[in-house]
Tab-separated table of C-alpha atoms in Angstrom:
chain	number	residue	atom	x	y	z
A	17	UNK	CA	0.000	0.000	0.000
A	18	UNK	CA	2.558	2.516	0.668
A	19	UNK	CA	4.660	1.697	-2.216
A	20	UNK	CA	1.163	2.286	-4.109
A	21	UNK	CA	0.459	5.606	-2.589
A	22	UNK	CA	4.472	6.432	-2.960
A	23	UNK	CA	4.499	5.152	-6.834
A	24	UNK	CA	1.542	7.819	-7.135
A	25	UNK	CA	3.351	10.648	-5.531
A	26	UNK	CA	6.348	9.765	-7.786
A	27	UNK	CA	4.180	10.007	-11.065
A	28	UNK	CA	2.637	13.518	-10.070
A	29	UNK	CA	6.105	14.562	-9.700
A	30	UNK	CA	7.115	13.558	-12.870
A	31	UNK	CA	3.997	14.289	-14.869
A	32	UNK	CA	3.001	17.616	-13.049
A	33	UNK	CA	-0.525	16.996	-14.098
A	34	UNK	CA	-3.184	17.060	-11.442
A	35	UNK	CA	-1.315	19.306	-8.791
A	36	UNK	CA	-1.146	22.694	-10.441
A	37	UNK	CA	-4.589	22.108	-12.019
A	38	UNK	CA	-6.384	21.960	-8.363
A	39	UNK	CA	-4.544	24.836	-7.332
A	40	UNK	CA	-4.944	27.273	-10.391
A	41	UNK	CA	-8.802	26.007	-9.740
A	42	UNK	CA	-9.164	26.289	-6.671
A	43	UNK	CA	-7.321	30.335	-6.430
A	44	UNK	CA	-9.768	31.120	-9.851
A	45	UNK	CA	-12.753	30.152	-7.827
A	46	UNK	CA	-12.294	31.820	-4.475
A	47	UNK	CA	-11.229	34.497	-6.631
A	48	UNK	CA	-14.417	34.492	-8.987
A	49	UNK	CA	-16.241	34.141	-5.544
A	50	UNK	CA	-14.927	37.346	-4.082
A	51	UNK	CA	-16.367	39.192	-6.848
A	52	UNK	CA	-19.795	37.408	-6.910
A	53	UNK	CA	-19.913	38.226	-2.885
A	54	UNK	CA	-20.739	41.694	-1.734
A	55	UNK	CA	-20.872	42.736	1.484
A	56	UNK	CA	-21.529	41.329	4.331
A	57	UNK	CA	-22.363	38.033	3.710
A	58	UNK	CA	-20.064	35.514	5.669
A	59	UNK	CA	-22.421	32.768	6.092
A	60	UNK	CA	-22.826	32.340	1.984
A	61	UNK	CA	-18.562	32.824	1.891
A	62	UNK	CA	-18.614	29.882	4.196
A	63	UNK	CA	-20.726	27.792	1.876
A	64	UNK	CA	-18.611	28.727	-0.771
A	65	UNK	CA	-15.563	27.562	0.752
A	66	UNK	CA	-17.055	23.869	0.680
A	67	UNK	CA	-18.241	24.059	-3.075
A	68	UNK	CA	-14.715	25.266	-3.496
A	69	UNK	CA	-13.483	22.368	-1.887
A	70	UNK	CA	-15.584	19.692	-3.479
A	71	UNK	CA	-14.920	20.617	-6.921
A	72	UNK	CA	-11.739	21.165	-6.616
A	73	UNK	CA	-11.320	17.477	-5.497
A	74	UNK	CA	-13.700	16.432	-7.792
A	75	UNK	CA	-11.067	17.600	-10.514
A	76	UNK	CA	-8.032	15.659	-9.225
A	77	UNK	CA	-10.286	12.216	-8.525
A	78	UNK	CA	-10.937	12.786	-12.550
A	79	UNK	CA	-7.540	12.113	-12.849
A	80	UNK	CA	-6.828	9.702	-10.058
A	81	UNK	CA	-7.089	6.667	-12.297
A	82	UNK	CA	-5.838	7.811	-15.041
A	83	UNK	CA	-2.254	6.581	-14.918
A	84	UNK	CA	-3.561	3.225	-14.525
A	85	UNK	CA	-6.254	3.073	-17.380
A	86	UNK	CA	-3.452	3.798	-19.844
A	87	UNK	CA	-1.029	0.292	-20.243
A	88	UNK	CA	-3.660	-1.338	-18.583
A	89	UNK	CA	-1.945	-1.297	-15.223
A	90	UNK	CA	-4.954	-2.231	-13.325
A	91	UNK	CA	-5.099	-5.698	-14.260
A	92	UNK	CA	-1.521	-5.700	-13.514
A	93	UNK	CA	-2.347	-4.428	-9.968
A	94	UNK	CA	-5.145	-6.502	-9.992
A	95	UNK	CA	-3.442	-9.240	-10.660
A	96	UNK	CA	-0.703	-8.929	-7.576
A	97	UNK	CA	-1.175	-11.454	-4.164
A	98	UNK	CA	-2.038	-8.185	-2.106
A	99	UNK	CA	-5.446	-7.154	-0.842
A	100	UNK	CA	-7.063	-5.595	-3.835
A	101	UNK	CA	-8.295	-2.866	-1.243
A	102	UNK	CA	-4.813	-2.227	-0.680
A	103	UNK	CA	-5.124	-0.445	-3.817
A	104	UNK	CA	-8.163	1.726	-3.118
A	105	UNK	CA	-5.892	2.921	0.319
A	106	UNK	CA	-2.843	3.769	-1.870
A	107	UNK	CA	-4.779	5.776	-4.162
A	108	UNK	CA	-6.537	7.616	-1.112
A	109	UNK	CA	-3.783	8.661	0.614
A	110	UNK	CA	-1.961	9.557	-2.535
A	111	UNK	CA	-4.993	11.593	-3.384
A	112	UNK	CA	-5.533	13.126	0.020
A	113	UNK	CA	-1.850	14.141	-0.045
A	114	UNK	CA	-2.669	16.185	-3.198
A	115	UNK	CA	-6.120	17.774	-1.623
A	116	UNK	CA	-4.249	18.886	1.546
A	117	UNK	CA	-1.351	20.314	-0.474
A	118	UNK	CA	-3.961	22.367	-2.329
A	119	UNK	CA	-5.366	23.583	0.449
A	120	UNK	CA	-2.409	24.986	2.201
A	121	UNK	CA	-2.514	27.584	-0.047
A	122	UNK	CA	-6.179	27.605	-0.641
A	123	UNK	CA	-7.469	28.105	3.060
A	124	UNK	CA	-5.096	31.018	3.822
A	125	UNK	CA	-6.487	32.452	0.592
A	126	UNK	CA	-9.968	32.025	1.661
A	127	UNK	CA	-8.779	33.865	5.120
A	128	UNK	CA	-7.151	36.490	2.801
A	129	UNK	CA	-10.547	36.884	0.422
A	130	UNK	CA	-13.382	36.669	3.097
A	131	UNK	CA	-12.579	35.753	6.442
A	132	UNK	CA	-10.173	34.357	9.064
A	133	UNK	CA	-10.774	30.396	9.511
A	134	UNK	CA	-11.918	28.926	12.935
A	135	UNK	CA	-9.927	25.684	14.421
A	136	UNK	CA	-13.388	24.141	14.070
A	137	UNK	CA	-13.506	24.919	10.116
A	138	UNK	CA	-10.072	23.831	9.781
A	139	UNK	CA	-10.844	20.401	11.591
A	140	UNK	CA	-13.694	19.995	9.647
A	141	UNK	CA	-11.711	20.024	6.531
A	142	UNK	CA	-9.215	17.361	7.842
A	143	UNK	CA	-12.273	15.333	8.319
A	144	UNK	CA	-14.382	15.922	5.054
A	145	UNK	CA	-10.892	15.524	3.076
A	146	UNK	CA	-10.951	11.768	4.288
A	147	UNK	CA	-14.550	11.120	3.395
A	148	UNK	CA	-13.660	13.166	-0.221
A	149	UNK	CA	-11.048	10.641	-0.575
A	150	UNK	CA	-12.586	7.374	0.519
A	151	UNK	CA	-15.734	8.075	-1.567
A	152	UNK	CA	-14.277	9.488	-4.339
A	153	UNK	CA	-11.377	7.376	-4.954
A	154	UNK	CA	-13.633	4.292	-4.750
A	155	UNK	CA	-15.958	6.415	-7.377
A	156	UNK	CA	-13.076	7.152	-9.512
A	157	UNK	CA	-12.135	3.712	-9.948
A	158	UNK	CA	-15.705	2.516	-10.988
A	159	UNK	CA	-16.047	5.546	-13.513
A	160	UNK	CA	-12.616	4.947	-15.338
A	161	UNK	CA	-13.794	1.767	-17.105
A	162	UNK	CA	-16.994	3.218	-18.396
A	163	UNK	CA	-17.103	5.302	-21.545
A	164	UNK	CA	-18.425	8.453	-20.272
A	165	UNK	CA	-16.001	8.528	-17.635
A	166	UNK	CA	-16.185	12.363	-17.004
A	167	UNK	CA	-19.533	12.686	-16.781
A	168	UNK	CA	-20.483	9.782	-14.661
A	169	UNK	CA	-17.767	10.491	-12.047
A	170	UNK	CA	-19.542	14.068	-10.738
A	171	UNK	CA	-23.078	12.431	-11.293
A	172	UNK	CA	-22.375	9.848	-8.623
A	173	UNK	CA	-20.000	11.745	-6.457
A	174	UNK	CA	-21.841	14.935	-5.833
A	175	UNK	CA	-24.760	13.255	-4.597
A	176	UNK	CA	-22.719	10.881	-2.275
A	177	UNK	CA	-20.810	13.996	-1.216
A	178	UNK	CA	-23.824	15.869	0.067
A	179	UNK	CA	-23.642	15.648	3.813
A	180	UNK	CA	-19.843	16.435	3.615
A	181	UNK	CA	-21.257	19.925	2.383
A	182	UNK	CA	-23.790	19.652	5.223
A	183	UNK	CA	-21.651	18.767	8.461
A	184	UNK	CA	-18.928	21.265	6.854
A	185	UNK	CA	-20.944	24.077	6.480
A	186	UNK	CA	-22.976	23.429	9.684
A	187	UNK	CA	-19.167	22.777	11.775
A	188	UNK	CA	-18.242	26.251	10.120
A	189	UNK	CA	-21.188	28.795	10.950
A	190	UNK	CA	-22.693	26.767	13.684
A	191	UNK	CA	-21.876	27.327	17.330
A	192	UNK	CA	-21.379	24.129	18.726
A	193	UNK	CA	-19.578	22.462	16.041
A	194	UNK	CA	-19.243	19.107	17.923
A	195	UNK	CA	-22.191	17.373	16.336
A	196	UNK	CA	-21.196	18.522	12.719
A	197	UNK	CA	-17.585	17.447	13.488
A	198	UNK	CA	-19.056	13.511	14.717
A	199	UNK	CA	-20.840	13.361	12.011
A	200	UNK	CA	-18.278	14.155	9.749
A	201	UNK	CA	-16.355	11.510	11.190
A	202	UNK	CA	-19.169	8.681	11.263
A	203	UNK	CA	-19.396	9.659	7.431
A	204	UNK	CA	-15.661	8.443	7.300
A	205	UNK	CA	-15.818	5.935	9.323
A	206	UNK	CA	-19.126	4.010	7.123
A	207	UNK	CA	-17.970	5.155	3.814
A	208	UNK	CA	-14.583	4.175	4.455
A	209	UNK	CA	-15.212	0.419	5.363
A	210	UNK	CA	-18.051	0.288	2.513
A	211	UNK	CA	-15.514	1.589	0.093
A	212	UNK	CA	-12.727	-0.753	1.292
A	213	UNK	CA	-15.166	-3.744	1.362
A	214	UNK	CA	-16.700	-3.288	-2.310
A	215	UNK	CA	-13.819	-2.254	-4.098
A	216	UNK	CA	-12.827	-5.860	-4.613
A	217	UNK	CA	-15.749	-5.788	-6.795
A	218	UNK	CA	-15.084	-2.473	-8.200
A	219	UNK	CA	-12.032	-3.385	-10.351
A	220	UNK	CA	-12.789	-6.669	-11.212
A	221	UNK	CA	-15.415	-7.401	-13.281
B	2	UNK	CA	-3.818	-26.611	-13.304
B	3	UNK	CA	-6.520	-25.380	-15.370
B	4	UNK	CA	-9.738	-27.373	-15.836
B	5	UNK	CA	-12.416	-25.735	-18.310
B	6	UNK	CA	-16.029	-26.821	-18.482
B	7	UNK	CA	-18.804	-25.659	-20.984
B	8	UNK	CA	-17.236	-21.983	-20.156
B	9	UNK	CA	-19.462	-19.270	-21.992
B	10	UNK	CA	-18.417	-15.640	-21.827
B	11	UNK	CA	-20.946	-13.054	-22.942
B	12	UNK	CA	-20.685	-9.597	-23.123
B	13	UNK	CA	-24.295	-8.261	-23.141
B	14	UNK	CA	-26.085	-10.148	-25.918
B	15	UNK	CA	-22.949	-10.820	-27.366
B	16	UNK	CA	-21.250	-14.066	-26.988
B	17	UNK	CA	-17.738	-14.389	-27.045
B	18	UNK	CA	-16.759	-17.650	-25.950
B	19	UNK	CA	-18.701	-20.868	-26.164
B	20	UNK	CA	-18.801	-24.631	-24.852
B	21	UNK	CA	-14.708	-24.131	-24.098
B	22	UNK	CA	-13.644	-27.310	-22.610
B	23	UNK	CA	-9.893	-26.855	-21.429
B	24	UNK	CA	-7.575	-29.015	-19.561
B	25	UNK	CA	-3.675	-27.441	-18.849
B	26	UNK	CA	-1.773	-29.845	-15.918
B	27	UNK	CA	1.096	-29.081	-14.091
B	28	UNK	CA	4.346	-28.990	-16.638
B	29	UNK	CA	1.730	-28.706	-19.705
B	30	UNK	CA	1.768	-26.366	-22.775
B	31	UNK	CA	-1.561	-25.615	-24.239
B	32	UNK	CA	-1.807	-22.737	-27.664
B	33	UNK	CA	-5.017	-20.960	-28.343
B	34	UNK	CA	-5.613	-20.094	-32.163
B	35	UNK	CA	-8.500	-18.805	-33.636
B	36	UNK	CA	-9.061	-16.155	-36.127
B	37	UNK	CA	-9.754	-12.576	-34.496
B	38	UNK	CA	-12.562	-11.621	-32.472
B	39	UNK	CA	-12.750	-15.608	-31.629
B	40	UNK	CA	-12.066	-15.130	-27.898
B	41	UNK	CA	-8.221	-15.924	-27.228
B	42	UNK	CA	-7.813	-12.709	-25.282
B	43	UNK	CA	-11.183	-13.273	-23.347
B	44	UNK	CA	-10.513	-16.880	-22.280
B	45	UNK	CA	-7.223	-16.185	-21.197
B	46	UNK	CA	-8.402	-13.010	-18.751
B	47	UNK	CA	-10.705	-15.481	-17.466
B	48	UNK	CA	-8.199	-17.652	-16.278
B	49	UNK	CA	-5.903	-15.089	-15.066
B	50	UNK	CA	-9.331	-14.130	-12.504
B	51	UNK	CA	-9.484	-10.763	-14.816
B	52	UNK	CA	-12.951	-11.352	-16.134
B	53	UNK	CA	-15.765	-13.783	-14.659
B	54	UNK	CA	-17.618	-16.818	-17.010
B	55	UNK	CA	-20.972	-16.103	-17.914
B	56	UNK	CA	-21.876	-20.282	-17.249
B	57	UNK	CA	-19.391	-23.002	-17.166
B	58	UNK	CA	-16.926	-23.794	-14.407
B	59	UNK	CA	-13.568	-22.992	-14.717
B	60	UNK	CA	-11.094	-24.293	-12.313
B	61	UNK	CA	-7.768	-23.030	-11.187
B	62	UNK	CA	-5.278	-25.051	-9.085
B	63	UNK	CA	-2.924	-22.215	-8.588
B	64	UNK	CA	-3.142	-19.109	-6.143
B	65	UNK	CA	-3.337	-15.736	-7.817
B	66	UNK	CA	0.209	-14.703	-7.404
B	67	UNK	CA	1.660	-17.590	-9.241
B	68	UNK	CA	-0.062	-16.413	-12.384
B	69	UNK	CA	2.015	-14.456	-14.910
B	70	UNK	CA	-0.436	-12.539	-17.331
B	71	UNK	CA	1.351	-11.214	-20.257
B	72	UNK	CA	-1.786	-9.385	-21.697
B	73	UNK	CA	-2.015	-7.103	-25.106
B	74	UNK	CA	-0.738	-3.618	-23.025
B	75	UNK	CA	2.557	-3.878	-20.848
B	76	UNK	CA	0.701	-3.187	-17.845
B	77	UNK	CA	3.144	-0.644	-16.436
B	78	UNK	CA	3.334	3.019	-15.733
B	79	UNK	CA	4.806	5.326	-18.771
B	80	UNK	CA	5.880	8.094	-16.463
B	81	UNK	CA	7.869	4.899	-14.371
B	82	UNK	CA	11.125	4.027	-15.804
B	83	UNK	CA	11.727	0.223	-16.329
B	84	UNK	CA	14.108	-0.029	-13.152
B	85	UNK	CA	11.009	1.753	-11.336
B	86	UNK	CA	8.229	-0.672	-12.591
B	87	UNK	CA	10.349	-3.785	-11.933
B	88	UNK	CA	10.524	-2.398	-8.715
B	89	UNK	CA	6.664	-1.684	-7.924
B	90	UNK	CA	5.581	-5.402	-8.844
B	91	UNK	CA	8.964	-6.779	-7.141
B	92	UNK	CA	7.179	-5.163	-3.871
B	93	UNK	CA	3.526	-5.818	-5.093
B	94	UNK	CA	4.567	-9.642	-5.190
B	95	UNK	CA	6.959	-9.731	-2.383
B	96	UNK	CA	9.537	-11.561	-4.858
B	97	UNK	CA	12.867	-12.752	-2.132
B	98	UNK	CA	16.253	-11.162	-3.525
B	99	UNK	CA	14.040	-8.500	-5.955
B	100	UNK	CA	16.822	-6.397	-7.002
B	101	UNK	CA	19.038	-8.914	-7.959
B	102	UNK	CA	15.971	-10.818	-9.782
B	103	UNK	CA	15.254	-7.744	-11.691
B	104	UNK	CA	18.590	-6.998	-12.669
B	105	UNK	CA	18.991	-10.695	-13.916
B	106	UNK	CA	15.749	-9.951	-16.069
B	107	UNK	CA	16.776	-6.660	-17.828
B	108	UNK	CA	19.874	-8.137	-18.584
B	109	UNK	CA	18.625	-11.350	-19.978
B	110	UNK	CA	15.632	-9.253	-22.178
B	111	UNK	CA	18.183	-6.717	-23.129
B	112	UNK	CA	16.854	-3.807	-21.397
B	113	UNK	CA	19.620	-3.052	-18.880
B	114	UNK	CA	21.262	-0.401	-20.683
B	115	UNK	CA	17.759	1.512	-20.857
B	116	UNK	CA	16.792	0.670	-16.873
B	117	UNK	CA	17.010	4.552	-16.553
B	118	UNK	CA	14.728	5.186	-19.067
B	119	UNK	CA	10.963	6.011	-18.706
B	120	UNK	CA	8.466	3.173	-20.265
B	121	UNK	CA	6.500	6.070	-22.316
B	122	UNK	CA	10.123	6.192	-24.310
B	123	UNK	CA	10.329	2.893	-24.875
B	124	UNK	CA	9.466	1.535	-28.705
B	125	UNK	CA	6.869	-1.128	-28.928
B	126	UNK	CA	9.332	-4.028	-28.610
B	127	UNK	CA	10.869	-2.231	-25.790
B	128	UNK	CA	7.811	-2.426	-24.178
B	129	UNK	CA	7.197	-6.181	-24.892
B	130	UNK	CA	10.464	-7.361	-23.835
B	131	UNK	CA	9.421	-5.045	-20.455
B	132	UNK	CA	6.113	-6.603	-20.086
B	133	UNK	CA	7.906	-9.975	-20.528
B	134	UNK	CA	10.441	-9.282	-17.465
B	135	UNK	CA	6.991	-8.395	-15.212
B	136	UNK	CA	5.568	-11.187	-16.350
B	137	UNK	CA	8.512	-13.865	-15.197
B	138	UNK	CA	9.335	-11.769	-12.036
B	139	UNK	CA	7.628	-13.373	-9.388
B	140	UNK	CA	8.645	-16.904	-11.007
B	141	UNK	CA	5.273	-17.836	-11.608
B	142	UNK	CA	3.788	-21.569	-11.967
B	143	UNK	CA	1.173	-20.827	-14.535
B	144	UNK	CA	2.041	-18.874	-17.706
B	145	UNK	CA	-0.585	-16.954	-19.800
B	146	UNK	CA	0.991	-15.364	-22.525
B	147	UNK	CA	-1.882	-13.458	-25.084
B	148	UNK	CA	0.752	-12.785	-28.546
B	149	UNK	CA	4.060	-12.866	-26.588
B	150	UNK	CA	6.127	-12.473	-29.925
B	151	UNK	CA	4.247	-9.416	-30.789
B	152	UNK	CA	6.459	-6.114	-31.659
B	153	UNK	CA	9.546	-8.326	-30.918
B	154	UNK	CA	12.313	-7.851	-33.242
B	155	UNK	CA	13.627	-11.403	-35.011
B	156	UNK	CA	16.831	-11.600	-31.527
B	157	UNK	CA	13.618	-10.712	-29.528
B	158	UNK	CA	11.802	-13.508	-30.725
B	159	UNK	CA	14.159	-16.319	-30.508
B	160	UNK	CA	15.271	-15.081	-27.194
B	161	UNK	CA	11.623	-15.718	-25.967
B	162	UNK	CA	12.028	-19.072	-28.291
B	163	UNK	CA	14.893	-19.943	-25.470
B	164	UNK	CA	13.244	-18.802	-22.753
B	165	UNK	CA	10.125	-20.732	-23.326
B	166	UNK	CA	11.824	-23.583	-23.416
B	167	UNK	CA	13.871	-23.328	-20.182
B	168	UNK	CA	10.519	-22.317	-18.525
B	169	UNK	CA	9.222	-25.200	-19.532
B	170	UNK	CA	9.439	-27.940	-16.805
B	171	UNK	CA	7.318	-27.876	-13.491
B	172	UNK	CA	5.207	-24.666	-14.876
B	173	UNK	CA	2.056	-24.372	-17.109
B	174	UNK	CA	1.773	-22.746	-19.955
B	175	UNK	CA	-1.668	-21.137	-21.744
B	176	UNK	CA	-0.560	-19.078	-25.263
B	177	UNK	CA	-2.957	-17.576	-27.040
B	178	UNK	CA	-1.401	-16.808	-30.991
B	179	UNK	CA	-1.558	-16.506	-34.613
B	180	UNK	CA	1.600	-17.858	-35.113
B	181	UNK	CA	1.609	-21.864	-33.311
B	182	UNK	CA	4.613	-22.487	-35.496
B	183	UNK	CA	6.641	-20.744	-34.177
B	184	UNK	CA	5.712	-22.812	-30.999
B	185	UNK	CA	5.772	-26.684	-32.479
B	186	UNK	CA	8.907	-27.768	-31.156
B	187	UNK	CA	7.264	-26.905	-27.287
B	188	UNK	CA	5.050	-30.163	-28.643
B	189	UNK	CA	1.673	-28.387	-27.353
B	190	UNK	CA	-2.059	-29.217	-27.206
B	191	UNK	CA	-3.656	-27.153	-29.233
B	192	UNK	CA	-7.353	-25.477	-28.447
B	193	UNK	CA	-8.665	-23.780	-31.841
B	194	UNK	CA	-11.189	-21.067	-30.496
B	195	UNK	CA	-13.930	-21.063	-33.498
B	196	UNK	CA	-15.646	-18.077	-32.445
B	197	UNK	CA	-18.734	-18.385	-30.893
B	198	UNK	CA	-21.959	-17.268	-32.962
């Protein structure tokens, strides 16, 4: 698994692909959303941070399989005596690697655009980037062998990434952020096991 | 080592293979032929575990990390040099003494001098004679080869003319070509895929 996740790292090094994408994404739309705010409307800015967020991972779990659908690699991973979900947890961490290093630099803009973030926002990102990952990487992996890859990945993620937007948004504005912050992390905790326990099924057919 | 049954493969209403009965022991050689579209490809990713049968049974008396799937890609990463890729499956299959194993392999195929160099670089044959060292790494006991002499140059293909032959022994083998020639002096069974209508 870690030589998985570190083979991953290595090929975004090389390739340069999916990193500067999310962040040149993710600055245009907290930009864009600066100028769509006006005044003093901090509640909507936080709302906007998730959407922000969420697409922006959306556009580097588009890409997550990528690598492997070209050469056929999958069947070679496939194909290897290790847990096939072995492969879904490389992926993840490789891909949460990439979200957090986006939002280094996307959260301090957000604090530079609209407002200064709260520990509790900035734990509930560290949660929701987990659930983003476990979801979407188990997503990603179903959508690369269909035809209409880019379309179906965003049709079945953004639905399944609903109450991430919800327990964000409500850990962000609301006062006691506990509740929003458990069930961030019971949304981690189901999806994660689901998506470790089906993904055998996932990638083969 | 692989027993076949009345194995049917459809995809949707189409139906790819049909009433394959398929026997391969321990130390045996069997060649698929068949004219394209017939099914070679499809019955050998259903005995590497890639693809499921429709109906049928289909038996395997070997684990899946003692399969070596030589399929029509190379199965590795372009951005990963050759050294790199060795080295991912090495890990991937736990193979004992994997850096000496893969240097043995690269020299043997010819690739050592190019270990450096990134699989996207690599010419078609380049790539074959890769996908040929991940295939033999982990010193598998059943062989599936789908067109193992394509893209290989005429030193390419008699060096997997030796190599076939030393292999031969204790493994199985399950070759899927349009060339069984070339194979005749490995004295194998041959299964002639029809097509299935």
């Amino acid at each position: 698994m870690a030589a998985l996740a570190r083979k991953d790292l290595l090929l975004e090094l090389r390739g340069r692909e999916t990193l500067p994408a999310m962040l040149l994404f993710v600055v245009a739309m907290l930009v864009a959303f600066r100028f769509a705010l006006t005044g003093e409307q901090s509640d909507a800015a936080a709302g906007l941070l998730w959407v922000a967020i969420l697409f922006t991972a959306l556009l580097g779990l588009g890409r997550a399989f990528v690598p492997e659908r070209e050469q056929g690699v999958l069947d070679g991973l496939v194909l290897a005596p290790c847990d096939r979900s072995a492969i879904w947890l490389g992926k993840l961490l490789a891909t949460l690697a990439f979200l957090v290093l986006v939002e280094l630099v996307a959260l301090p803009a957000f604090a530079l655009f609209f407002e200064p973030l709260s520990g509790q926002t900035i734990a509930a990102v560290a949660l929701a980037n987990v659930g983003i990952c476990a979801v979407g990487t188990l997503l990603a992996a179903m959508a690369v062998a269909a035809r209409a890859r880019e379309l179906l990945l965003p049709l079945l993620f953004l639905p399944l990434a609903l109450p991430i937007v919800v327990g964000g948004v409500g850990a962000t504005v609301a006062e006691d952020a506990g509740r929003y912050l458990g069930f961030l992390a019971l949304y981690d905790l189901v999806f994660a096991i689901l998506a470790w326990a089906t993904f055998e099924y996932v990638v083969v057919e | 080592m692989i027993r076949a049954r009345a194995l049917e493969k459809r995809f949707g209403s189409k139906r790819v293979l049909r009433d394959v009965e398929l026997d391969v022991e321990r130390g045996g050689f069997a060649v698929v032929t068949g004219p394209n579209g017939s099914g070679k490809t499809t019955l050998l990713r259903l005995c590497a575990g890639l693809a499921a049968p429709t109906s049928g049974e289909l038996e395997l008396g070997v684990e899946r990390g003692r399969i070596g799937y030589l399929g029509h890609e190379a199965l590795v990463y372009r951005e990963l040099t050759a050294l790199e890729n060795l080295d991912l499956y090495g890990r991937l299959y736990r193979v004992p003494e994997r850096r000496e194993r893969i240097g043995m392999l690269l020299e043997r195929f010819g690739l050592w001098d190019a270990r450096h160099e990134r699989a996207g670089a690599f010419s078609r044959g380049m790539l074959q004679r890769l996908a040929l060292c991940r295939t033999l790494l982990h010193e598998p006991d059943l062989l599936l080869l789908d067109e193992p002499f394509n893209a290989l140059d005429a030193d390419g293909a008699a060096l997997l003319d030796r190599e076939l032959v030393e292999l031969r022994g204790e493994r199985a083998f399950l070759v899927a070509t349009h060339d069984p020639a070339r194979l005749a002096p490995l004295a194998p069974e041959h299964v002639a895929l029809a097509g299935a209508k």
